Structures are given as structure tokens and as C-alpha cells.
PDB file of C-alpha atoms in Angstrom:
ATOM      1  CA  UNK T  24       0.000   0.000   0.000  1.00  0.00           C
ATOM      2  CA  UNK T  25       0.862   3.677  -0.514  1.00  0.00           C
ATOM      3  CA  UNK T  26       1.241   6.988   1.749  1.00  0.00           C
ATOM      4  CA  UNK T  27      -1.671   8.815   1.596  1.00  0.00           C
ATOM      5  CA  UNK T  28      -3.179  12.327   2.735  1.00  0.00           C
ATOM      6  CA  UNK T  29      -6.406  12.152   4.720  1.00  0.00           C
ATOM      7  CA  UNK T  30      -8.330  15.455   5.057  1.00  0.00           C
ATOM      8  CA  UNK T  31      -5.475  17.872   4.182  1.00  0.00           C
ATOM      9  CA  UNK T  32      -2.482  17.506   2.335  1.00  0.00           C
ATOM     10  CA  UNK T  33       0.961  17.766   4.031  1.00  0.00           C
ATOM     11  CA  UNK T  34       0.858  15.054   6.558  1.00  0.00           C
ATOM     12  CA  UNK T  35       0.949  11.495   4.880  1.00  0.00           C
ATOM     13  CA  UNK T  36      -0.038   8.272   6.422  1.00  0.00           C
ATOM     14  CA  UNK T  37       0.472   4.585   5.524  1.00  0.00           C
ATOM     15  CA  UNK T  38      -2.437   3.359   4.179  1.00  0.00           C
ATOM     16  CA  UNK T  39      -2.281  -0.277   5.545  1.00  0.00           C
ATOM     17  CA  UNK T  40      -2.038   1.337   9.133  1.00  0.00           C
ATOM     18  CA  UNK T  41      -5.436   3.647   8.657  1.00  0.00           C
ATOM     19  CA  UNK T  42      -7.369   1.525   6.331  1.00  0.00           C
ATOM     20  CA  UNK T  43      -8.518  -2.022   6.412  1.00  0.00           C
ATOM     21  CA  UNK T  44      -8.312  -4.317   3.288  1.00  0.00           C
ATOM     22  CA  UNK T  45     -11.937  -3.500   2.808  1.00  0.00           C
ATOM     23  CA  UNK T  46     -11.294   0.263   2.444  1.00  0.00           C
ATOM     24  CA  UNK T  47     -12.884   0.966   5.810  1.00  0.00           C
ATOM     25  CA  UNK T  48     -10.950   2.820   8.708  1.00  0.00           C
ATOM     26  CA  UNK T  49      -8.923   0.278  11.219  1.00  0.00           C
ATOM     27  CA  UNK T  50     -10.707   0.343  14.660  1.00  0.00           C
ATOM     28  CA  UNK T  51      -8.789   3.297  16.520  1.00  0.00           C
ATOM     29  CA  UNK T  52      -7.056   0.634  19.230  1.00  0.00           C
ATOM     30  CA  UNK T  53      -5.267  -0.804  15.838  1.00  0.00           C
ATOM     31  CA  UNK T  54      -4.252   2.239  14.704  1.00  0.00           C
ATOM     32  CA  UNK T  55      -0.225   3.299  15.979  1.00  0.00           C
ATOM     33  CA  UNK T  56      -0.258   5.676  18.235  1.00  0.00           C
ATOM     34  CA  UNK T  57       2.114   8.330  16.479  1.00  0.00           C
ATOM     35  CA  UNK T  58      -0.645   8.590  13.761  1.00  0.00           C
ATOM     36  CA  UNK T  59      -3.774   7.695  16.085  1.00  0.00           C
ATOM     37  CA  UNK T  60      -2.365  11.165  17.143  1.00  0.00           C
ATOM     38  CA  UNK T  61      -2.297  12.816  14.000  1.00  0.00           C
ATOM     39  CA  UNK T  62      -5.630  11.391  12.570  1.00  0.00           C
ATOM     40  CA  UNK T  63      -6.853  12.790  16.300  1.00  0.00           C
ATOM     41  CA  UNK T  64      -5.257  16.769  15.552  1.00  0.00           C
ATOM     42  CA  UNK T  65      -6.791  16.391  11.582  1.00  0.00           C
ATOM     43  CA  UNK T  66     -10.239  16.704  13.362  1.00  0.00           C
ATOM     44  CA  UNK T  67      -9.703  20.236  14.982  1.00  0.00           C
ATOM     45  CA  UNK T  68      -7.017  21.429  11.920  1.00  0.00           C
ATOM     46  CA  UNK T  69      -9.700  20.650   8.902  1.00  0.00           C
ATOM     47  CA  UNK T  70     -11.765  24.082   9.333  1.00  0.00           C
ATOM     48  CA  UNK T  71      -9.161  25.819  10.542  1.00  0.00           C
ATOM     49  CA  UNK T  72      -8.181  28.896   8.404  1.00  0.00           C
ATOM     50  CA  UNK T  73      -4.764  29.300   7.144  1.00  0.00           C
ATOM     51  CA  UNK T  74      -2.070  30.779   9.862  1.00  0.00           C
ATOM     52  CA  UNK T  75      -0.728  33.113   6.655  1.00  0.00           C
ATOM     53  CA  UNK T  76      -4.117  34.531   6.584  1.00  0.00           C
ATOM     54  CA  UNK T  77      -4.962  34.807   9.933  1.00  0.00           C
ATOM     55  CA  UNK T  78      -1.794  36.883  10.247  1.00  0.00           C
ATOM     56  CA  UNK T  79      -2.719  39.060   7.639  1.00  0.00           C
ATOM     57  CA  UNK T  80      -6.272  39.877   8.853  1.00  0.00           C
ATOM     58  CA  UNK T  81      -6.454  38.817  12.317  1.00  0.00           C
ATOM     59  CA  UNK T  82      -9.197  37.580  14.240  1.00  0.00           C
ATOM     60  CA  UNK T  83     -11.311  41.164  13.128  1.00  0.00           C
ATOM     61  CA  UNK T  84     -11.263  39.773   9.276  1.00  0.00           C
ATOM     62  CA  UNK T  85     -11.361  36.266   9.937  1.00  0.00           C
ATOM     63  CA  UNK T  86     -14.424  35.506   7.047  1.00  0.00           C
ATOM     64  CA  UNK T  87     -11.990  36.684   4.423  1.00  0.00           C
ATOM     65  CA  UNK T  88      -9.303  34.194   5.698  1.00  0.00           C
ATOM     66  CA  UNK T  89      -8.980  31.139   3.632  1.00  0.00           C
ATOM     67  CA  UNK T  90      -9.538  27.204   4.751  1.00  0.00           C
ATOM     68  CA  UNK T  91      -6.289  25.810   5.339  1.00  0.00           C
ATOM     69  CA  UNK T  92      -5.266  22.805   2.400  1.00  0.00           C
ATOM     70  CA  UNK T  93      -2.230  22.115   3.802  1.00  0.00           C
ATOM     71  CA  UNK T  94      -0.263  20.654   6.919  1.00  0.00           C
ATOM     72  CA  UNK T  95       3.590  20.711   8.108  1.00  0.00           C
ATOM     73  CA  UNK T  96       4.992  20.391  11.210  1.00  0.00           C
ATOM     74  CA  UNK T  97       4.212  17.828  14.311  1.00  0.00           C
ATOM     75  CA  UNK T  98       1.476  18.190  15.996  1.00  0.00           C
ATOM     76  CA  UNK T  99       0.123  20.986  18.223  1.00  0.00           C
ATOM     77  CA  UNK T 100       2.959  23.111  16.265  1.00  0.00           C
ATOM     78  CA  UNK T 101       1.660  22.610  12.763  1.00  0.00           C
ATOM     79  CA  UNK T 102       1.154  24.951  10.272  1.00  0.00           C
ATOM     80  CA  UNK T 103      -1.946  25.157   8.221  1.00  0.00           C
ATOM     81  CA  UNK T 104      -1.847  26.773   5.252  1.00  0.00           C
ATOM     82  CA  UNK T 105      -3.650  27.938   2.226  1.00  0.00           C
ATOM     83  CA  UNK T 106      -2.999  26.548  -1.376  1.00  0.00           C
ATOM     84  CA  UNK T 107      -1.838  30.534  -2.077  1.00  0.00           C
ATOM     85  CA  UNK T 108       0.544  30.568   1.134  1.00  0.00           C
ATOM     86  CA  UNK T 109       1.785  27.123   0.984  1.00  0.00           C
ATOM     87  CA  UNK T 110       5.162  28.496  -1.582  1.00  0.00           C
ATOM     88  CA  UNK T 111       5.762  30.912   1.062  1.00  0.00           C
ATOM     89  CA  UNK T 112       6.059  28.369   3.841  1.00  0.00           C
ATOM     90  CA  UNK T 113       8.400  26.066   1.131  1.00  0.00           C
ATOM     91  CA  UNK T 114      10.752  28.966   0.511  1.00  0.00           C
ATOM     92  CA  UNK T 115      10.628  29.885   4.273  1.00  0.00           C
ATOM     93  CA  UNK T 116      11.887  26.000   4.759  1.00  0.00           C
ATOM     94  CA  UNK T 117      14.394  25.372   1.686  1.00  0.00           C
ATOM     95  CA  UNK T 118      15.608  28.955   1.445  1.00  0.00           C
ATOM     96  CA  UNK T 119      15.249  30.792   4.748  1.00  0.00           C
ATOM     97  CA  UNK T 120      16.903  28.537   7.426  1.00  0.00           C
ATOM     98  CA  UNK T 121      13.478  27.036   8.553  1.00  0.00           C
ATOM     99  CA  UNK T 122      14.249  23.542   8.077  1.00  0.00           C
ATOM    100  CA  UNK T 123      16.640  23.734  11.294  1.00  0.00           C
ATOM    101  CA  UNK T 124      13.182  23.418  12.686  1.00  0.00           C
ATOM    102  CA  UNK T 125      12.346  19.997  11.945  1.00  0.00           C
ATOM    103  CA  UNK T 126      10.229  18.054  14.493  1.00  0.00           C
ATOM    104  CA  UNK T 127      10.649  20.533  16.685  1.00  0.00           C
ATOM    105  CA  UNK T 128       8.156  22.859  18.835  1.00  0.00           C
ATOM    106  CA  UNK T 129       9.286  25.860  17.654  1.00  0.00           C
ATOM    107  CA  UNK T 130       8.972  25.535  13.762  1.00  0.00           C
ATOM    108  CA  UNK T 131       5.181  27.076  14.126  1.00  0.00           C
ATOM    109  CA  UNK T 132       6.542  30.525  15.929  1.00  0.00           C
ATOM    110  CA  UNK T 133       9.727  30.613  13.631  1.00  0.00           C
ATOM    111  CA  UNK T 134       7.727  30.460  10.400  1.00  0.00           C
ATOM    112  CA  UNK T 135       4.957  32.821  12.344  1.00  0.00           C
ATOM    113  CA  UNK T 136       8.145  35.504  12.820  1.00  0.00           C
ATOM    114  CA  UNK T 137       9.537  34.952   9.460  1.00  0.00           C
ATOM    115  CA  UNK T 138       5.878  35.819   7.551  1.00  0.00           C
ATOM    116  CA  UNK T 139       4.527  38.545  10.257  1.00  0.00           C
ATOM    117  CA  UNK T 140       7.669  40.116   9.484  1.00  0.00           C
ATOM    118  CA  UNK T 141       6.844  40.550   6.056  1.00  0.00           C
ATOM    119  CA  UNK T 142       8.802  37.658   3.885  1.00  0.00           C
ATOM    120  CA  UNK T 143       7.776  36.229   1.251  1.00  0.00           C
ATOM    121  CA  UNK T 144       8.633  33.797  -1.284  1.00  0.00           C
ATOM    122  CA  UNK T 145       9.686  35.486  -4.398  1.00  0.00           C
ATOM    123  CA  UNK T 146       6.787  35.808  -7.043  1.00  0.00           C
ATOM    124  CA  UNK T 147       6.931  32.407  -8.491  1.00  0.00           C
ATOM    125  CA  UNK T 148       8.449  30.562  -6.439  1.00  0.00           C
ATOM    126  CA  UNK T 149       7.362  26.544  -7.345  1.00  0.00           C
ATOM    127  CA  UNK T 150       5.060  24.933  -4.965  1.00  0.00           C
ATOM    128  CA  UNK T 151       4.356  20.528  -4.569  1.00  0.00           C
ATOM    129  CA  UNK T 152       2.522  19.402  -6.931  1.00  0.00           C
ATOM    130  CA  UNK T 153      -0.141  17.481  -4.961  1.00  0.00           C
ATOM    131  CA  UNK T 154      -2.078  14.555  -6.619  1.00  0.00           C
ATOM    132  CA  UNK T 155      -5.821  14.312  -5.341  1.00  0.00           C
ATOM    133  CA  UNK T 156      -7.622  11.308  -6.225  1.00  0.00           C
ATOM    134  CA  UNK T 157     -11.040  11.293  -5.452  1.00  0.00           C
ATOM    135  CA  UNK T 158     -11.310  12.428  -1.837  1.00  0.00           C
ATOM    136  CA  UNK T 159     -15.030  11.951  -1.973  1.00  0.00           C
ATOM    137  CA  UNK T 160     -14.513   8.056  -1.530  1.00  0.00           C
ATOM    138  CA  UNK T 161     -13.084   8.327   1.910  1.00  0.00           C
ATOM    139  CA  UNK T 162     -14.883   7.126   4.757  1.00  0.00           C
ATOM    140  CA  UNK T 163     -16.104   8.812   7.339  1.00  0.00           C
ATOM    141  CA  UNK T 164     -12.878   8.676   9.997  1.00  0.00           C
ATOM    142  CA  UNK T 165     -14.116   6.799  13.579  1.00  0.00           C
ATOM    143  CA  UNK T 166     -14.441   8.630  16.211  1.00  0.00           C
ATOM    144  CA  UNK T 167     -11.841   8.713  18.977  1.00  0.00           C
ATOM    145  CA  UNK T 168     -14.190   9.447  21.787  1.00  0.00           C
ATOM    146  CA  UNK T 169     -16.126   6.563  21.143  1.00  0.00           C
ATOM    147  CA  UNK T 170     -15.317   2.731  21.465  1.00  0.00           C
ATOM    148  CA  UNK T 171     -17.034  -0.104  19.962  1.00  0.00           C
ATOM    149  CA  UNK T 172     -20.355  -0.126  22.111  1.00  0.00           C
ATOM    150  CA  UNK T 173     -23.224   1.261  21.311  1.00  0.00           C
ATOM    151  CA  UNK T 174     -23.815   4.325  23.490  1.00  0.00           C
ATOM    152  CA  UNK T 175     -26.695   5.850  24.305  1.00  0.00           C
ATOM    153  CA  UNK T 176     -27.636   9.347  25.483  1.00  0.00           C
ATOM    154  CA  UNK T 177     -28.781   9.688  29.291  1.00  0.00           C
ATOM    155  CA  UNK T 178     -31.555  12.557  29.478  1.00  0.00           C
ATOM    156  CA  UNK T 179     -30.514  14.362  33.041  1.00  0.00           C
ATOM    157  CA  UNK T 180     -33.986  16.348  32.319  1.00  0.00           C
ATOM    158  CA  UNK T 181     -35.912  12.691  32.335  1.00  0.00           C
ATOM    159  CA  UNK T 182     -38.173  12.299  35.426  1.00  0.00           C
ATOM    160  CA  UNK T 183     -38.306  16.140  36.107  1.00  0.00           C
ATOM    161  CA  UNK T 184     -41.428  17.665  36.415  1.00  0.00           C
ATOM    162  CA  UNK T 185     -41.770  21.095  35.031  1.00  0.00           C
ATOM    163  CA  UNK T 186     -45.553  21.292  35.202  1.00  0.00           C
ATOM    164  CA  UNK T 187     -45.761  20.646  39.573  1.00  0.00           C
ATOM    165  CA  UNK T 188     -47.780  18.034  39.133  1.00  0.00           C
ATOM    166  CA  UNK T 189     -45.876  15.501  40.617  1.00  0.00           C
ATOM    167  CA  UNK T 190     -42.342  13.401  39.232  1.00  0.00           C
ATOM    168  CA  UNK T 191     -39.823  11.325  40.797  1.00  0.00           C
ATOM    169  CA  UNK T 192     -38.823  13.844  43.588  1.00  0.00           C
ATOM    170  CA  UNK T 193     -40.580  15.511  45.639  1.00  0.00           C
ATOM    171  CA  UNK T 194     -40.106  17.491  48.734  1.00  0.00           C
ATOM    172  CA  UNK T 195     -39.884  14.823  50.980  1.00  0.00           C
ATOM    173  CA  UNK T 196     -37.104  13.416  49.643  1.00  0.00           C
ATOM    174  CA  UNK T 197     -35.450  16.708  49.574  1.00  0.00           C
ATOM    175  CA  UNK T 198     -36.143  17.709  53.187  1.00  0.00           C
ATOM    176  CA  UNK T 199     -33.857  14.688  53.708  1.00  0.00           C
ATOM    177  CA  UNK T 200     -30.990  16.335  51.770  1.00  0.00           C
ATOM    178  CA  UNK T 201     -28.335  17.513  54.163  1.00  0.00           C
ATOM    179  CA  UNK T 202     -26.428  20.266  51.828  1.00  0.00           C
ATOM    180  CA  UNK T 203     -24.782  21.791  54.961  1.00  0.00           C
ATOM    181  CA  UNK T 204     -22.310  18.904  55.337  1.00  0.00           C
ATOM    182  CA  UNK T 205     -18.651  19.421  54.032  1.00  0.00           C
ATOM    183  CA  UNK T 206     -16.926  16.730  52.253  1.00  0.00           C
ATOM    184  CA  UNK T 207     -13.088  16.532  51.803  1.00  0.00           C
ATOM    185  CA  UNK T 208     -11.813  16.961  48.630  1.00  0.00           C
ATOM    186  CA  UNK T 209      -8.594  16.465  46.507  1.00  0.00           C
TER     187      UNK T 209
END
């Protein structure tokens, strides 16, 4: 099987270690952990709009920021970028000293500096060439939050009566409450 991008491009996965030989996700538990992680971060980074944007027009402007493509960096100091700012993040790391930042923490705030600063790649400078095939197929990704079960929803609201007619409490039961008791806590 072959590396592939899952929701934005940038980060690439092995496909035998997301997908199953039916084309459906792995259950999350067989998934490593390095890209359990990763899948995990692609959930909150998909929307996102792109950090070149964003410092352009700040949080005032943000509806004329674009959605980010694009992913570098580990994560939780990732850069997400548009398909117009992804050259200037490429020069930033081939040309400008930013791949001394590899893997670590601070690439997000160096390439941050470099741009807010007012650097750019030079007009022209060549992107990737990405190959998208057919992203439409994909399957919707499981759900880290949720395991195998079936879960169901517990209605806290359930056996309240709004009306005073009656319900599951009433004010017997809470002239038995003692709520001037303290209780030790951690």
C-alpha cells in the first residue's frame, strides 16, 4: 500500500495502518499511536483557516481568511496553510533557514516571525505538486471518543417535572438532603 493524505495535504499516512483491506478505517485501538495522534489533531485542523491569513487579517477579518489545504509540522505546532501561502512556507523552509526546525516545537513561531515580518517567497516561487484522487470516496474517519459499544444518550432532564404536578422527587425526599455537610476533597 501507498502513503496517503487524509483530510489535508501535508501530513501522509500509511495506508495499511489507517485503512482495512476493505477500504474501511482500522478500529482506533489498531491504529499506531504516532498517527492515532495525527488522525486525532486532523479533526480540529480541517476548518481551521490558514495561519498566513490569519496573520494578515487577524481575528477582526477572519471571514476573508482562507480554509487551510495544507499541513507541516508535528502536531500541536503545525502549520496550516492555504494553497496561495503554501510556496511561502516552502521557501521559508528550503531557502530561509526554517528547516533547522524539523520536528521541533518551535517551527510554528519561527515560520509565524519569518511571515509577520513581512517575507515572502519570491513571485513564483514553485510549490508541490499534490495529486488528489477522489477524496469523496473516503470514509467517514471513527471517532476517537467513542469505542465499539453502542452508546446511548442519558436525558438528566428525564423524570423532572416542570408542570408541579408531581415526578420522581418531591419534597420529601429533599427535606432529607443535608447540603450543609462538608466533604473533603482532593
Amino acid at each position: 500500500m501507498a502513503k496517503v493524505s487524509i483530510g489535508l495535504r501535508g501530513w501522509r499516512f500509511e495506508e495499511s495502518e489507517v485503512f482495512a483491506e476493505d477500504g474501511d478505517w482500522r478500529p482506533f485501538e489498531e491504529i499506531p499511536d504516532e498517527t492515532r495522534e495525527r488522525l486525532i489533531r486532523l479533526r480540529t485542523l480541517v476548518n481551521k483557516p490558514c495561519d498566513c491569513c490569519f496573520l494578515i487579517h487577524g481575528e477582526e477579518e477572519m471571514e476573508r481568511c482562507r480554509e487551510a489545504a495544507i499541513v507541516y509540522g508535528e502536531p500541536y505546532s503545525e502549520v496550516v496553510l492555504c494553497d496561495d501561502h503554501e510556496a511561502d512556507f516552502l521557501y521559508w523552509f528550503r531557502e530561509a533557514g526554517g528547516d533547522a526546525h524539523v520536528g521541533e516545537d518551535e517551527l510554528q513561531d519561527e515560520f509565524h516571525e519569518w511571515f509577520a515580518a513581512g517575507e515572502r517567497a519570491p513571485e513564483g516561487y514553485g510549490g508541490v505538486d499534490h495529486v488528489d484522487t477522489d477524496p469523496e470516496t473516503l470514509p467517514d474517519p471513527p471517532n476517537p471518543n467513542e469505542d465499539n459499544e453502542d452508546r446511548y444518550r442519558i436525558d438528566l432532564r428525564e423524570g423532572l417535572d416542570r408542570d408541579g404536578g408531581g415526578g420522581d422527587i418531591d419534597e420529601v425526599d429533599l427535606g432529607d438532603l443535608d447540603l450543609s455537610t462538608d466533604y473533603p476533597s482532593s
